[in-house]
Amino acid sequence: MPEAVLVAALRTPIGTAFKGSLRDTTAYDLADRIVTTVAEGLEPGLVDDIVLAESHYGGGVVARHAAVTAGLPRVPGLALNRHCAGGLAAIQTAAASIRAGMDRLVLAGGVHSSSTGPRLTYRGSGQEWVERWVPPTHPDRPDAPNLDMSITVGWNTAVHAGISRTDMDAWALRSHRRAVRALDEGRFEQETVTVETPYGPFEADEHPRRGTSEEKLAALKPLHPEIDGFSITAGNASGANDAAAAVAVVEEGLARERLGLPVLATVRAWASAALDPAETGLTPGLVIPRALQRAGMAVSDVDLFEINEAFASVPIAAVRQLGLDEERVNVNGSGCSLGHPVSATGARMVVTLVHELRRRGGGVGVAALCAGGGMGSALVLEVPAP
């Protein structure tokens, strides 16, 4: 079975939705930019496919649009949706095709523009048209409302795992501090590509808050004060964001013998799973061991973890369930600080994980997310020494 390796891993900076630098940059623009850049240096005739996650973006196959724009008119495109885990699933899909011997070079990732996403209308059988309709992730229930992830994911996870408001605020504060430190130290420079916007070049993540503090986070009101003890706030939740991220997944032999490109990482294994929608935020603790088992590894073999902070309660629950060292989890920040551009986040995590492990001299990394509707996914990578 051929190995699937990454020879390029890049992302755009992450913008704050509706008021940030990417507020007038569409998902198509973001996809065109990231695919064109990832494809640089590759032989166009060798690219078999482009797989991009897109969530709530209308189903126009953004990946095919990007292929044409990137000068790859003979390359098809695949639109993939696993909500928050979509960008990760795109990479898994590409790796699966390569390991199966069907493709040899696939560009994969995700793109998300909360700022410019389409507004949908919908008419069910015998119903009036619903304006600004949002496709549900699961059947609606009081204990797991499909349009309020602060309850379904954030709060339910905190209750299940016994996580306090203080715990979540402390995690969020650390996330911001780590993201700001990473920006100041230039850790993201090799993984980010500048995006030209109507407001000038956008070069660095803008969502992390330098001025946040324990006192400021503690002063924020809970999102549902009518629920007794509700502890989810805007401060310990992820933001609404815009970004794109992608990798080039290649058969190892092709990468070394024909392309002559250095291998950035090898995809070792992955897994996806699901729980009841009310337990969505607990899925990383379920799926990480499953992916590691498939790789023939244990938690102790992993050097770095990226566990998305859709809400701070999610990585805290996984850390406690699996006995992880917090110093190896989200070392450069995550959703609470960098932001959560939904269908791009999984790929963004892989990009950051690869470059951080290379900076540290190589090692094993795991990227994991929960996803709307009770889903979760994880990917195991091994990064050689540069």
CSV table of C-alpha atoms in Angstrom, one decimal:
chain,number,residue,atom,x,y,z
A,1,MET,CA,0.0,0.0,0.0
A,2,PRO,CA,1.5,3.4,-1.0
A,3,GLU,CA,2.1,6.0,1.7
A,4,ALA,CA,0.2,9.3,1.5
A,5,VAL,CA,2.5,12.2,2.4
A,6,LEU,CA,2.1,16.0,2.5
A,7,VAL,CA,4.5,18.1,0.4
A,8,ALA,CA,2.8,21.4,0.9
A,9,ALA,CA,0.7,22.8,3.8
A,10,LEU,CA,-0.5,26.4,3.8
A,11,ARG,CA,-3.4,28.5,5.0
A,12,THR,CA,-4.6,32.1,4.8
A,13,PRO,CA,-4.6,34.3,7.9
A,14,ILE,CA,-7.9,33.9,9.9
A,15,GLY,CA,-10.2,36.9,9.7
A,16,THR,CA,-12.9,38.0,12.2
A,17,ALA,CA,-16.3,37.6,10.4
A,18,PHE,CA,-18.4,40.6,9.4
A,19,LYS,CA,-16.0,43.3,10.7
A,20,GLY,CA,-12.5,41.9,9.9
A,21,SER,CA,-10.1,42.1,7.0
A,22,LEU,CA,-11.9,39.3,5.0
A,23,ARG,CA,-15.4,40.6,5.4
A,24,ASP,CA,-15.7,41.3,1.7
A,25,THR,CA,-13.6,38.3,0.5
A,26,THR,CA,-15.7,35.4,-0.6
A,27,ALA,CA,-15.1,31.7,-0.1
A,28,TYR,CA,-14.4,31.5,-3.8
A,29,ASP,CA,-11.7,34.1,-3.5
A,30,LEU,CA,-10.2,32.4,-0.5
A,31,ALA,CA,-10.2,29.0,-2.2
A,32,ASP,CA,-8.7,30.4,-5.4
A,33,ARG,CA,-5.9,31.9,-3.4
A,34,ILE,CA,-5.0,28.8,-1.3
A,35,VAL,CA,-5.3,26.3,-4.1
A,36,THR,CA,-3.3,28.4,-6.5
A,37,THR,CA,-0.5,28.8,-3.9
A,38,VAL,CA,-0.5,25.1,-2.8
A,39,ALA,CA,-0.3,24.0,-6.5
A,40,GLU,CA,2.8,26.2,-7.1
A,41,GLY,CA,5.8,24.0,-8.1
A,42,LEU,CA,3.6,21.0,-8.9
A,43,GLU,CA,3.2,19.6,-12.4
A,44,PRO,CA,-0.4,20.5,-13.4
A,45,GLY,CA,-0.8,17.3,-15.3
A,46,LEU,CA,-0.1,15.2,-12.2
A,47,VAL,CA,-2.9,16.7,-10.1
A,48,ASP,CA,-5.7,14.2,-10.0
A,49,ASP,CA,-8.3,16.0,-7.9
A,50,ILE,CA,-9.1,18.8,-5.5
A,51,VAL,CA,-11.2,18.2,-2.4
A,52,LEU,CA,-12.4,21.2,-0.4
A,53,ALA,CA,-14.7,21.2,2.6
A,54,GLU,CA,-17.5,23.8,2.5
A,55,SER,CA,-20.2,24.1,5.0
A,56,HIS,CA,-23.5,26.0,4.4
A,57,TYR,CA,-22.1,27.5,1.2
A,58,GLY,CA,-24.7,26.6,-1.3
A,59,GLY,CA,-23.3,23.4,-2.9
A,60,GLY,CA,-21.6,25.1,-5.9
A,61,VAL,CA,-18.5,22.9,-5.6
A,62,VAL,CA,-16.0,25.6,-4.6
A,63,ALA,CA,-13.1,23.2,-5.3
A,64,ARG,CA,-13.9,23.0,-9.1
A,65,HIS,CA,-14.1,26.8,-9.2
A,66,ALA,CA,-10.7,27.0,-7.6
A,67,ALA,CA,-9.3,24.4,-10.0
A,68,VAL,CA,-10.2,26.4,-13.0
A,69,THR,CA,-8.9,29.6,-11.5
A,70,ALA,CA,-5.6,27.9,-10.6
A,71,GLY,CA,-5.0,27.0,-14.2
A,72,LEU,CA,-6.1,23.4,-13.7
A,73,PRO,CA,-9.1,23.1,-16.0
A,74,ARG,CA,-8.7,19.3,-16.4
A,75,VAL,CA,-8.8,18.7,-12.6
A,76,PRO,CA,-12.2,17.9,-11.1
A,77,GLY,CA,-13.4,19.1,-7.7
A,78,LEU,CA,-15.2,17.6,-4.8
A,79,ALA,CA,-17.3,19.5,-2.2
A,80,LEU,CA,-17.2,17.8,1.1
A,81,ASN,CA,-19.2,18.6,4.3
A,82,ARG,CA,-18.6,17.3,7.8
A,83,HIS,CA,-19.2,20.7,9.3
A,84,CYS,CA,-16.4,21.5,11.8
A,85,ALA,CA,-14.4,18.4,10.8
A,86,GLY,CA,-14.8,19.0,7.0
A,87,GLY,CA,-11.3,20.2,6.4
A,88,LEU,CA,-9.9,17.2,8.2
A,89,ALA,CA,-12.2,14.9,6.3
A,90,ALA,CA,-11.0,16.3,3.0
A,91,ILE,CA,-7.4,15.4,3.9
A,92,GLN,CA,-8.5,11.9,5.0
A,93,THR,CA,-10.4,11.5,1.7
A,94,ALA,CA,-7.4,12.4,-0.3
A,95,ALA,CA,-5.1,10.1,1.7
A,96,ALA,CA,-7.6,7.2,1.3
A,97,SER,CA,-7.6,7.6,-2.4
A,98,ILE,CA,-3.8,7.6,-2.6
A,99,ARG,CA,-3.4,4.7,-0.2
A,100,ALA,CA,-5.9,2.8,-2.3
A,101,GLY,CA,-3.9,3.4,-5.4
A,102,MET,CA,-6.6,5.4,-7.2
A,103,ASP,CA,-5.0,8.8,-7.2
A,104,ARG,CA,-1.4,10.0,-6.8
A,105,LEU,CA,-1.7,13.7,-6.1
A,106,VAL,CA,-4.7,15.4,-4.5
A,107,LEU,CA,-5.1,19.0,-3.2
A,108,ALA,CA,-7.3,18.9,-0.1
A,109,GLY,CA,-8.5,21.3,2.6
A,110,GLY,CA,-11.3,23.6,3.5
A,111,VAL,CA,-12.7,27.1,3.0
A,112,HIS,CA,-15.1,29.1,5.0
A,113,SER,CA,-16.5,32.6,4.8
A,114,SER,CA,-18.9,33.4,7.5
A,115,SER,CA,-19.0,37.0,6.3
A,116,THR,CA,-20.2,36.3,2.8
A,117,GLY,CA,-22.0,32.9,3.1
A,118,PRO,CA,-25.3,32.7,1.2
A,119,ARG,CA,-28.7,33.2,3.0
A,120,LEU,CA,-31.0,30.3,2.2
A,121,THR,CA,-34.7,30.0,1.8
A,122,TYR,CA,-36.5,26.7,2.3
A,123,ARG,CA,-40.0,25.2,1.9
A,124,GLY,CA,-40.9,21.9,3.4
A,125,SER,CA,-43.9,19.8,2.4
A,126,GLY,CA,-47.0,21.9,3.0
A,127,GLN,CA,-45.1,24.7,4.7
A,128,GLU,CA,-44.6,28.3,4.0
A,129,TRP,CA,-41.2,29.5,2.8
A,130,VAL,CA,-38.7,29.9,5.6
A,131,GLU,CA,-36.4,32.9,5.2
A,132,ARG,CA,-32.7,32.8,6.4
A,133,TRP,CA,-33.1,29.0,6.8
A,134,VAL,CA,-30.1,27.2,8.3
A,135,PRO,CA,-29.7,23.4,7.4
A,136,PRO,CA,-30.0,21.5,10.7
A,137,THR,CA,-27.1,19.2,11.8
A,138,HIS,CA,-29.5,16.9,13.6
A,139,PRO,CA,-33.2,16.6,14.6
A,140,ASP,CA,-34.0,19.5,17.0
A,141,ARG,CA,-34.4,18.7,20.7
A,142,PRO,CA,-34.6,20.8,23.8
A,143,ASP,CA,-31.4,19.2,25.2
A,144,ALA,CA,-29.6,19.5,21.9
A,145,PRO,CA,-30.9,22.4,19.9
A,146,ASN,CA,-29.6,22.2,16.4
A,147,LEU,CA,-29.1,26.0,16.0
A,148,ASP,CA,-27.5,26.7,19.4
A,149,MET,CA,-24.2,25.0,19.8
A,150,SER,CA,-23.5,26.9,23.0
A,151,ILE,CA,-26.0,24.5,24.6
A,152,THR,CA,-25.6,21.4,22.4
A,153,VAL,CA,-21.7,21.4,22.5
A,154,GLY,CA,-20.4,23.9,25.0
A,155,TRP,CA,-22.7,23.6,28.0
A,156,ASN,CA,-23.5,19.9,27.6
A,157,THR,CA,-19.8,19.1,27.5
A,158,ALA,CA,-19.1,21.2,30.6
A,159,VAL,CA,-21.9,19.5,32.5
A,160,HIS,CA,-21.0,16.0,31.4
A,161,ALA,CA,-17.3,16.5,32.3
A,162,GLY,CA,-17.8,18.6,35.4
A,163,ILE,CA,-16.0,21.6,34.0
A,164,SER,CA,-16.4,24.9,35.7
A,165,ARG,CA,-16.6,28.4,34.3
A,166,THR,CA,-13.3,29.2,35.9
A,167,ASP,CA,-11.7,26.2,34.1
A,168,MET,CA,-13.0,27.3,30.8
A,169,ASP,CA,-12.1,31.0,31.2
A,170,ALA,CA,-8.5,30.0,32.2
A,171,TRP,CA,-8.2,27.8,29.1
A,172,ALA,CA,-9.5,30.5,26.9
A,173,LEU,CA,-7.0,33.1,28.4
A,174,ARG,CA,-4.1,30.7,27.9
A,175,SER,CA,-5.3,30.1,24.3
A,176,HIS,CA,-5.1,33.9,23.6
A,177,ARG,CA,-1.7,34.2,25.2
A,178,ARG,CA,-0.3,31.3,23.2
A,179,ALA,CA,-1.7,32.6,19.9
A,180,VAL,CA,-0.3,36.1,20.6
A,181,ARG,CA,3.1,34.6,21.5
A,182,ALA,CA,3.1,32.5,18.3
A,183,LEU,CA,2.3,35.6,16.2
A,184,ASP,CA,4.9,37.7,17.9
A,185,GLU,CA,7.6,35.0,17.5
A,186,GLY,CA,6.7,34.5,13.8
A,187,ARG,CA,5.7,30.9,14.2
A,188,PHE,CA,2.9,31.2,11.6
A,189,GLU,CA,4.9,33.0,8.9
A,190,GLN,CA,5.9,29.8,7.0
A,191,GLU,CA,2.3,28.5,6.9
A,192,THR,CA,0.4,31.6,6.0
A,193,VAL,CA,-0.1,33.2,2.6
A,194,THR,CA,-1.1,36.9,2.2
A,195,VAL,CA,-4.6,37.6,0.8
A,196,GLU,CA,-5.2,40.7,-1.2
A,197,THR,CA,-8.4,42.3,0.0
A,198,PRO,CA,-10.3,45.5,-0.8
A,199,TYR,CA,-8.6,47.0,2.3
A,200,GLY,CA,-5.1,46.0,1.4
A,201,PRO,CA,-2.9,42.9,2.0
A,202,PHE,CA,-4.1,40.7,4.9
A,203,GLU,CA,-1.0,39.0,6.3
A,204,ALA,CA,-1.6,37.8,9.9
A,205,ASP,CA,-4.4,36.4,12.1
A,206,GLU,CA,-6.5,39.2,13.6
A,207,HIS,CA,-8.8,37.3,16.0
A,208,PRO,CA,-6.5,36.8,19.1
A,209,ARG,CA,-7.0,39.5,21.8
A,210,ARG,CA,-3.9,40.9,23.3
A,211,GLY,CA,-5.7,42.8,26.0
A,212,THR,CA,-7.9,40.0,27.4
A,213,SER,CA,-7.4,39.0,31.0
A,214,GLU,CA,-8.8,36.8,33.7
A,215,GLU,CA,-10.9,39.8,35.0
A,216,LYS,CA,-12.3,40.6,31.5
A,217,LEU,CA,-13.3,37.0,30.8
A,218,ALA,CA,-14.9,36.6,34.2
A,219,ALA,CA,-17.0,39.8,33.6
A,220,LEU,CA,-18.6,38.5,30.5
A,221,LYS,CA,-22.3,37.5,30.8
A,222,PRO,CA,-23.3,33.9,30.1
A,223,LEU,CA,-25.0,33.4,26.7
A,224,HIS,CA,-28.1,31.9,28.4
A,225,PRO,CA,-28.6,33.6,31.8
A,226,GLU,CA,-32.0,32.0,32.0
A,227,ILE,CA,-30.4,28.6,32.4
A,228,ASP,CA,-29.3,28.0,36.0
A,229,GLY,CA,-25.5,27.9,36.2
A,230,PHE,CA,-24.9,28.4,32.5
A,231,SER,CA,-21.2,29.0,32.0
A,232,ILE,CA,-20.7,29.5,28.3
A,233,THR,CA,-19.7,33.0,27.3
A,234,ALA,CA,-18.4,34.7,24.2
A,235,GLY,CA,-15.0,34.5,25.9
A,236,ASN,CA,-14.7,30.8,26.3
A,237,ALA,CA,-16.3,30.0,22.9
A,238,SER,CA,-14.8,30.2,19.5
A,239,GLY,CA,-15.4,33.1,17.1
A,240,ALA,CA,-17.1,33.4,13.8
A,241,ASN,CA,-14.4,33.6,11.2
A,242,ASP,CA,-13.2,33.5,7.6
A,243,ALA,CA,-10.2,31.5,6.2
A,244,ALA,CA,-9.0,28.8,3.9
A,245,ALA,CA,-6.3,26.1,4.3
A,246,ALA,CA,-5.1,23.3,2.1
A,247,VAL,CA,-2.4,20.6,1.7
A,248,ALA,CA,-0.9,18.7,-1.2
A,249,VAL,CA,-1.3,15.0,-0.5
A,250,VAL,CA,0.9,12.9,-2.7
A,251,GLU,CA,1.9,9.2,-3.1
A,252,GLU,CA,5.3,9.0,-1.4
A,253,GLY,CA,7.1,7.5,-4.5
A,254,LEU,CA,5.8,10.3,-6.7
A,255,ALA,CA,6.9,12.9,-4.2
A,256,ARG,CA,10.4,11.7,-4.0
A,257,GLU,CA,11.2,10.3,-7.4
A,258,ARG,CA,9.3,12.6,-9.8
A,259,LEU,CA,8.6,15.8,-7.9
A,260,GLY,CA,11.8,15.8,-5.8
A,261,LEU,CA,9.9,17.5,-3.0
A,262,PRO,CA,10.7,17.1,0.7
A,263,VAL,CA,8.1,15.2,2.7
A,264,LEU,CA,6.6,17.4,5.3
A,265,ALA,CA,4.5,14.7,7.0
A,266,THR,CA,3.1,11.2,6.5
A,267,VAL,CA,-0.5,10.4,7.1
A,268,ARG,CA,-0.5,7.4,9.5
A,269,ALA,CA,-4.2,6.9,10.3
A,270,TRP,CA,-7.5,8.5,11.0
A,271,ALA,CA,-10.9,7.8,12.4
A,272,SER,CA,-14.3,9.3,12.6
A,273,ALA,CA,-17.1,8.5,15.0
A,274,ALA,CA,-20.3,9.8,16.5
A,275,LEU,CA,-22.3,10.0,19.7
A,276,ASP,CA,-25.7,11.3,20.6
A,277,PRO,CA,-26.0,15.0,19.5
A,278,ALA,CA,-26.1,16.1,23.1
A,279,GLU,CA,-22.7,14.6,23.6
A,280,THR,CA,-21.0,16.2,20.5
A,281,GLY,CA,-18.3,17.8,22.5
A,282,LEU,CA,-17.2,14.5,24.0
A,283,THR,CA,-16.3,13.0,20.6
A,284,PRO,CA,-12.6,13.9,20.5
A,285,GLY,CA,-12.1,11.8,23.6
A,286,LEU,CA,-13.7,8.9,21.8
A,287,VAL,CA,-12.1,9.2,18.4
A,288,ILE,CA,-8.5,10.1,19.3
A,289,PRO,CA,-7.7,6.6,20.8
A,290,ARG,CA,-9.5,5.0,17.8
A,291,ALA,CA,-7.2,6.8,15.3
A,292,LEU,CA,-4.1,6.1,17.4
A,293,GLN,CA,-5.0,2.4,17.6
A,294,ARG,CA,-5.2,2.2,13.9
A,295,ALA,CA,-1.8,3.8,13.7
A,296,GLY,CA,-0.4,1.3,16.1
A,297,MET,CA,0.3,4.1,18.6
A,298,ALA,CA,-0.7,5.2,22.1
A,299,VAL,CA,-1.3,8.6,23.6
A,300,SER,CA,2.2,8.5,25.0
A,301,ASP,CA,3.6,8.4,21.5
A,302,VAL,CA,2.1,11.8,20.5
A,303,ASP,CA,4.3,14.9,20.7
A,304,LEU,CA,1.6,17.5,20.0
A,305,PHE,CA,-2.2,17.6,19.9
A,306,GLU,CA,-4.5,20.0,18.2
A,307,ILE,CA,-8.0,19.7,19.7
A,308,ASN,CA,-10.3,22.4,18.4
A,309,GLU,CA,-11.7,24.9,20.8
A,310,ALA,CA,-15.2,25.1,19.4
A,311,PHE,CA,-15.8,25.8,23.1
A,312,ALA,CA,-13.1,25.6,25.8
A,313,SER,CA,-15.0,22.8,27.4
A,314,VAL,CA,-14.2,20.5,24.4
A,315,PRO,CA,-10.4,20.2,24.8
A,316,ILE,CA,-10.6,20.3,28.6
A,317,ALA,CA,-12.9,17.2,28.5
A,318,ALA,CA,-10.6,15.4,26.1
A,319,VAL,CA,-7.5,16.2,28.2
A,320,ARG,CA,-9.2,14.9,31.3
A,321,GLN,CA,-10.7,11.8,29.7
A,322,LEU,CA,-7.4,10.8,28.0
A,323,GLY,CA,-5.0,12.0,30.7
A,324,LEU,CA,-3.2,14.4,28.3
A,325,ASP,CA,-0.5,16.8,29.2
A,326,GLU,CA,-2.0,20.3,28.7
A,327,GLU,CA,1.4,21.6,27.6
A,328,ARG,CA,1.2,19.5,24.5
A,329,VAL,CA,-2.3,20.6,23.5
A,330,ASN,CA,-3.0,23.6,21.3
A,331,VAL,CA,0.5,25.1,21.9
A,332,ASN,CA,-0.2,28.0,19.5
A,333,GLY,CA,-3.8,28.6,20.4
A,334,SER,CA,-7.0,27.4,18.8
A,335,GLY,CA,-10.6,28.3,18.3
A,336,CYS,CA,-11.0,30.6,21.3
A,337,SER,CA,-8.1,32.7,20.1
A,338,LEU,CA,-7.3,32.1,16.5
A,339,GLY,CA,-10.9,31.5,15.6
A,340,HIS,CA,-13.0,28.8,14.1
A,341,PRO,CA,-13.6,29.1,10.3
A,342,VAL,CA,-15.8,26.0,10.4
A,343,SER,CA,-15.1,24.0,7.3
A,344,ALA,CA,-11.5,25.3,7.1
A,345,THR,CA,-10.6,24.6,10.7
A,346,GLY,CA,-9.6,20.9,10.4
A,347,ALA,CA,-7.2,21.7,7.6
A,348,ARG,CA,-5.9,24.7,9.4
A,349,MET,CA,-5.1,22.6,12.4
A,350,VAL,CA,-3.1,20.1,10.2
A,351,VAL,CA,-1.2,22.9,8.6
A,352,THR,CA,-0.3,24.4,12.0
A,353,LEU,CA,0.6,21.0,13.4
A,354,VAL,CA,2.9,20.1,10.6
A,355,HIS,CA,4.8,23.4,10.8
A,356,GLU,CA,5.1,23.4,14.6
A,357,LEU,CA,6.4,19.8,14.6
A,358,ARG,CA,9.0,20.7,12.0
A,359,ARG,CA,10.0,23.7,14.0
A,360,ARG,CA,10.6,21.3,16.9
A,361,GLY,CA,12.6,18.8,14.9
A,362,GLY,CA,9.7,16.4,13.9
A,363,GLY,CA,7.5,14.0,15.8
A,364,VAL,CA,3.9,12.6,15.9
A,365,GLY,CA,0.9,14.9,15.9
A,366,VAL,CA,-2.9,14.4,16.3
A,367,ALA,CA,-5.5,16.8,15.1
A,368,ALA,CA,-9.1,16.2,16.4
A,369,LEU,CA,-12.4,18.0,16.3
A,370,CYS,CA,-16.0,17.5,17.3
A,371,ALA,CA,-18.5,18.4,14.6
A,372,GLY,CA,-22.1,19.3,14.4
A,373,GLY,CA,-24.7,16.6,14.9
A,374,GLY,CA,-22.7,14.5,17.3
A,375,MET,CA,-19.7,13.7,15.0
A,376,GLY,CA,-16.0,13.7,15.7
A,377,SER,CA,-12.8,13.0,13.7
A,378,ALA,CA,-9.1,12.6,14.3
A,379,LEU,CA,-6.0,12.4,12.1
A,380,VAL,CA,-2.5,11.0,13.0
A,381,LEU,CA,0.5,12.5,11.3
A,382,GLU,CA,4.2,11.8,11.6
A,383,VAL,CA,6.6,14.6,10.7
A,384,PRO,CA,10.2,13.8,9.9
A,385,ALA,CA,13.1,16.0,11.1
A,386,PRO,CA,13.6,18.8,8.6
